[in-house]
PDB file of C-alpha atoms in Angstrom:
ATOM      1  CA  UNK A   1     -13.398  18.371  18.362  1.00 49.00           C
ATOM      2  CA  UNK A   2     -16.275  15.948  18.601  1.00 57.00           C
ATOM      3  CA  UNK A   3     -17.579  16.594  15.082  1.00 79.00           C
ATOM      4  CA  UNK A   4     -14.187  15.926  13.481  1.00 76.00           C
ATOM      5  CA  UNK A   5     -13.985  12.546  15.230  1.00 82.00           C
ATOM      6  CA  UNK A   6     -17.443  11.617  13.933  1.00 86.00           C
ATOM      7  CA  UNK A   7     -16.553  12.709  10.406  1.00 86.00           C
ATOM      8  CA  UNK A   8     -13.270  10.784  10.338  1.00 88.00           C
ATOM      9  CA  UNK A   9     -14.889   7.696  11.843  1.00 91.00           C
ATOM     10  CA  UNK A  10     -17.558   7.811   9.123  1.00 91.00           C
ATOM     11  CA  UNK A  11     -14.816   8.139   6.474  1.00 88.00           C
ATOM     12  CA  UNK A  12     -12.988   5.096   7.822  1.00 92.00           C
ATOM     13  CA  UNK A  13     -16.177   3.027   7.859  1.00 93.00           C
ATOM     14  CA  UNK A  14     -17.134   4.132   4.342  1.00 92.00           C
ATOM     15  CA  UNK A  15     -13.618   3.355   3.110  1.00 92.00           C
ATOM     16  CA  UNK A  16     -13.733  -0.138   4.621  1.00 92.00           C
ATOM     17  CA  UNK A  17     -17.050  -0.827   2.915  1.00 93.00           C
ATOM     18  CA  UNK A  18     -16.029   0.541  -0.489  1.00 95.00           C
ATOM     19  CA  UNK A  19     -12.457  -0.814  -0.563  1.00 95.00           C
ATOM     20  CA  UNK A  20     -13.689  -4.379  -0.427  1.00 93.00           C
ATOM     21  CA  UNK A  21     -15.533  -3.948  -3.731  1.00 95.00           C
ATOM     22  CA  UNK A  22     -12.988  -1.790  -5.619  1.00 97.00           C
ATOM     23  CA  UNK A  23     -11.060  -3.038  -8.609  1.00 97.00           C
ATOM     24  CA  UNK A  24      -7.244  -2.772  -8.651  1.00 98.00           C
ATOM     25  CA  UNK A  25      -7.278   0.611 -10.409  1.00 97.00           C
ATOM     26  CA  UNK A  26      -9.723   1.966  -7.845  1.00 97.00           C
ATOM     27  CA  UNK A  27      -7.612   0.683  -4.958  1.00 97.00           C
ATOM     28  CA  UNK A  28      -4.420   2.138  -6.396  1.00 97.00           C
ATOM     29  CA  UNK A  29      -6.151   5.477  -7.030  1.00 96.00           C
ATOM     30  CA  UNK A  30      -7.718   5.507  -3.563  1.00 95.00           C
ATOM     31  CA  UNK A  31      -4.301   4.892  -1.998  1.00 96.00           C
ATOM     32  CA  UNK A  32      -2.861   7.792  -3.996  1.00 96.00           C
ATOM     33  CA  UNK A  33      -5.750  10.121  -3.100  1.00 93.00           C
ATOM     34  CA  UNK A  34      -5.620   9.333   0.603  1.00 93.00           C
ATOM     35  CA  UNK A  35      -1.834   9.626   0.481  1.00 93.00           C
ATOM     36  CA  UNK A  36      -2.262  13.258  -0.483  1.00 92.00           C
ATOM     37  CA  UNK A  37      -4.105  13.755   2.819  1.00 89.00           C
ATOM     38  CA  UNK A  38      -0.767  13.351   4.598  1.00 87.00           C
ATOM     39  CA  UNK A  39       0.168  16.793   3.200  1.00 88.00           C
ATOM     40  CA  UNK A  40      -2.475  18.497   5.331  1.00 89.00           C
ATOM     41  CA  UNK A  41      -3.263  15.978   8.062  1.00 87.00           C
ATOM     42  CA  UNK A  42      -2.857  16.925  11.665  1.00 89.00           C
ATOM     43  CA  UNK A  43      -1.287  14.451  14.060  1.00 91.00           C
ATOM     44  CA  UNK A  44      -4.724  13.605  15.470  1.00 89.00           C
ATOM     45  CA  UNK A  45      -5.857  12.535  11.966  1.00 88.00           C
ATOM     46  CA  UNK A  46      -3.056  10.029  11.422  1.00 92.00           C
ATOM     47  CA  UNK A  47      -4.780   7.185  13.235  1.00 93.00           C
ATOM     48  CA  UNK A  48      -7.741   7.468  10.857  1.00 93.00           C
ATOM     49  CA  UNK A  49      -5.455   7.491   7.820  1.00 94.00           C
ATOM     50  CA  UNK A  50      -3.656   4.413   9.152  1.00 94.00           C
ATOM     51  CA  UNK A  51      -6.976   2.577   9.347  1.00 95.00           C
ATOM     52  CA  UNK A  52      -7.921   3.665   5.833  1.00 95.00           C
ATOM     53  CA  UNK A  53      -4.599   2.436   4.470  1.00 96.00           C
ATOM     54  CA  UNK A  54      -4.984  -0.836   6.321  1.00 96.00           C
ATOM     55  CA  UNK A  55      -8.358  -1.373   4.592  1.00 96.00           C
ATOM     56  CA  UNK A  56      -6.873  -0.498   1.203  1.00 97.00           C
ATOM     57  CA  UNK A  57      -3.930  -2.853   1.797  1.00 97.00           C
ATOM     58  CA  UNK A  58      -6.147  -5.762   2.871  1.00 97.00           C
ATOM     59  CA  UNK A  59      -8.531  -5.266  -0.066  1.00 97.00           C
ATOM     60  CA  UNK A  60      -5.555  -5.067  -2.432  1.00 98.00           C
ATOM     61  CA  UNK A  61      -4.095  -8.318  -1.138  1.00 98.00           C
ATOM     62  CA  UNK A  62      -7.500  -9.994  -1.474  1.00 97.00           C
ATOM     63  CA  UNK A  63      -7.737  -8.971  -5.136  1.00 97.00           C
ATOM     64  CA  UNK A  64      -4.025  -9.240  -5.931  1.00 97.00           C
ATOM     65  CA  UNK A  65      -4.506 -11.821  -8.726  1.00 97.00           C
ATOM     66  CA  UNK A  66      -6.283  -9.067 -10.692  1.00 97.00           C
ATOM     67  CA  UNK A  67      -3.492  -6.498 -10.306  1.00 97.00           C
ATOM     68  CA  UNK A  68      -1.441  -5.551 -13.346  1.00 97.00           C
ATOM     69  CA  UNK A  69       2.018  -3.936 -13.207  1.00 97.00           C
ATOM     70  CA  UNK A  70       0.815  -0.307 -13.305  1.00 96.00           C
ATOM     71  CA  UNK A  71      -1.583  -0.907 -10.410  1.00 97.00           C
ATOM     72  CA  UNK A  72       1.011  -2.824  -8.393  1.00 98.00           C
ATOM     73  CA  UNK A  73       3.550  -0.043  -8.823  1.00 98.00           C
ATOM     74  CA  UNK A  74       0.984   2.660  -8.047  1.00 97.00           C
ATOM     75  CA  UNK A  75       0.110   0.961  -4.786  1.00 97.00           C
ATOM     76  CA  UNK A  76       3.736   0.338  -3.798  1.00 97.00           C
ATOM     77  CA  UNK A  77       4.723   3.905  -4.702  1.00 97.00           C
ATOM     78  CA  UNK A  78       2.090   5.400  -2.410  1.00 97.00           C
ATOM     79  CA  UNK A  79       2.975   3.165   0.531  1.00 97.00           C
ATOM     80  CA  UNK A  80       6.692   3.795   0.055  1.00 96.00           C
ATOM     81  CA  UNK A  81       6.353   7.559  -0.423  1.00 95.00           C
ATOM     82  CA  UNK A  82       4.339   8.100   2.731  1.00 94.00           C
ATOM     83  CA  UNK A  83       6.151   5.398   4.737  1.00 92.00           C
ATOM     84  CA  UNK A  84       2.943   3.490   5.363  1.00 94.00           C
ATOM     85  CA  UNK A  85       3.295   0.094   6.959  1.00 90.00           C
ATOM     86  CA  UNK A  86       2.959  -2.829   4.568  1.00 93.00           C
ATOM     87  CA  UNK A  87       3.050  -6.139   6.420  1.00 91.00           C
ATOM     88  CA  UNK A  88       6.044  -8.261   5.382  1.00 91.00           C
ATOM     89  CA  UNK A  89       3.980 -11.323   4.544  1.00 93.00           C
ATOM     90  CA  UNK A  90       1.629  -9.254   2.416  1.00 95.00           C
ATOM     91  CA  UNK A  91       4.563  -7.508   0.770  1.00 95.00           C
ATOM     92  CA  UNK A  92       5.884 -10.950  -0.211  1.00 94.00           C
ATOM     93  CA  UNK A  93       2.549 -11.688  -1.876  1.00 96.00           C
ATOM     94  CA  UNK A  94       2.913  -8.486  -3.887  1.00 97.00           C
ATOM     95  CA  UNK A  95       6.439  -9.549  -4.869  1.00 96.00           C
ATOM     96  CA  UNK A  96       5.092 -12.930  -5.969  1.00 96.00           C
ATOM     97  CA  UNK A  97       2.510 -11.146  -8.116  1.00 97.00           C
ATOM     98  CA  UNK A  98       5.289  -9.032  -9.609  1.00 96.00           C
ATOM     99  CA  UNK A  99       7.157 -12.214 -10.525  1.00 96.00           C
ATOM    100  CA  UNK A 100       4.027 -13.757 -12.011  1.00 96.00           C
ATOM    101  CA  UNK A 101       3.435 -10.706 -14.220  1.00 96.00           C
ATOM    102  CA  UNK A 102       7.069  -9.795 -14.936  1.00 95.00           C
ATOM    103  CA  UNK A 103       6.726 -10.141 -18.702  1.00 96.00           C
ATOM    104  CA  UNK A 104       4.140  -7.316 -18.631  1.00 97.00           C
ATOM    105  CA  UNK A 105       6.447  -4.828 -16.879  1.00 97.00           C
ATOM    106  CA  UNK A 106       8.165  -2.222 -19.026  1.00 96.00           C
ATOM    107  CA  UNK A 107      11.469  -0.674 -17.980  1.00 96.00           C
ATOM    108  CA  UNK A 108       9.924   2.286 -16.136  1.00 96.00           C
ATOM    109  CA  UNK A 109       7.420   0.250 -14.109  1.00 96.00           C
ATOM    110  CA  UNK A 110      10.105  -2.341 -13.360  1.00 95.00           C
ATOM    111  CA  UNK A 111      12.512   0.259 -11.983  1.00 96.00           C
ATOM    112  CA  UNK A 112       9.829   2.084  -9.995  1.00 97.00           C
ATOM    113  CA  UNK A 113       8.255  -1.110  -8.686  1.00 96.00           C
ATOM    114  CA  UNK A 114      11.535  -2.649  -7.561  1.00 96.00           C
ATOM    115  CA  UNK A 115      12.687   0.595  -5.963  1.00 96.00           C
ATOM    116  CA  UNK A 116       9.465   0.933  -3.963  1.00 97.00           C
ATOM    117  CA  UNK A 117       9.525  -2.740  -3.039  1.00 95.00           C
ATOM    118  CA  UNK A 118      13.113  -2.394  -1.811  1.00 94.00           C
ATOM    119  CA  UNK A 119      12.205   0.691   0.267  1.00 95.00           C
ATOM    120  CA  UNK A 120       9.293  -1.090   1.907  1.00 95.00           C
ATOM    121  CA  UNK A 121      11.414  -4.199   2.564  1.00 92.00           C
ATOM    122  CA  UNK A 122      14.147  -2.041   4.082  1.00 91.00           C
ATOM    123  CA  UNK A 123      11.653  -0.279   6.359  1.00 90.00           C
ATOM    124  CA  UNK A 124      10.197  -3.613   7.461  1.00 87.00           C
ATOM    125  CA  UNK A 125      13.706  -4.896   8.264  1.00 85.00           C
ATOM    126  CA  UNK A 126      14.476  -1.756  10.271  1.00 86.00           C
ATOM    127  CA  UNK A 127      11.157  -1.958  12.147  1.00 81.00           C
ATOM    128  CA  UNK A 128      11.629  -5.618  13.014  1.00 79.00           C
ATOM    129  CA  UNK A 129      15.300  -5.266  13.846  1.00 76.00           C
ATOM    130  CA  UNK A 130      16.206  -8.251  11.674  1.00 57.00           C
ATOM    131  CA  UNK A 131      14.889 -10.223   8.753  1.00 52.00           C
ATOM    132  CA  UNK A 132      12.943 -13.384   9.504  1.00 52.00           C
ATOM    133  CA  UNK A 133      14.689 -16.234   7.645  1.00 52.00           C
ATOM    134  CA  UNK A 134      12.805 -17.137   4.476  1.00 51.00           C
ATOM    135  CA  UNK A 135      10.068 -14.595   5.072  1.00 50.00           C
ATOM    136  CA  UNK A 136      10.965 -12.443   2.105  1.00 56.00           C
ATOM    137  CA  UNK A 137      12.342 -14.876  -0.461  1.00 61.00           C
ATOM    138  CA  UNK A 138       9.826 -13.837  -3.128  1.00 61.00           C
ATOM    139  CA  UNK A 139      10.504 -10.180  -2.414  1.00 59.00           C
ATOM    140  CA  UNK A 140      14.260 -10.653  -2.748  1.00 58.00           C
ATOM    141  CA  UNK A 141      13.760 -12.772  -5.881  1.00 66.00           C
ATOM    142  CA  UNK A 142      11.719  -9.945  -7.416  1.00 62.00           C
ATOM    143  CA  UNK A 143      14.489  -7.447  -6.689  1.00 56.00           C
ATOM    144  CA  UNK A 144      17.278  -9.767  -7.881  1.00 59.00           C
TER     145      UNK A 144
END
């Protein structure tokens, strides 16, 4: 219906505007909240959710130096759970942040973070058909 399209378009635009000024906790929470929408979303809504998650991902990468382990893992968990695309190059940046903050990870966040990172890396490898040499060194170092 026409009204649904207008509503979802407004949501995507509002999300893009707000995501750029959210802190890491807000971005991680927004990803989780919008992830729950997959439970009830119709197929026609998926394209809007993909755009929302793209905005959240881009804003997260832009503010990645501010992310702490809990926020990193929260973000990765949502993207892994709902099988949301996370660009390989951007995923490597997340892995580099994990390495930079590794002394702040406890056992639970380490296990969850590495598991989600591995799932996302595996999905990227399957989507691309093969790993690009050197493209995921930081990601593999984080998992090693």
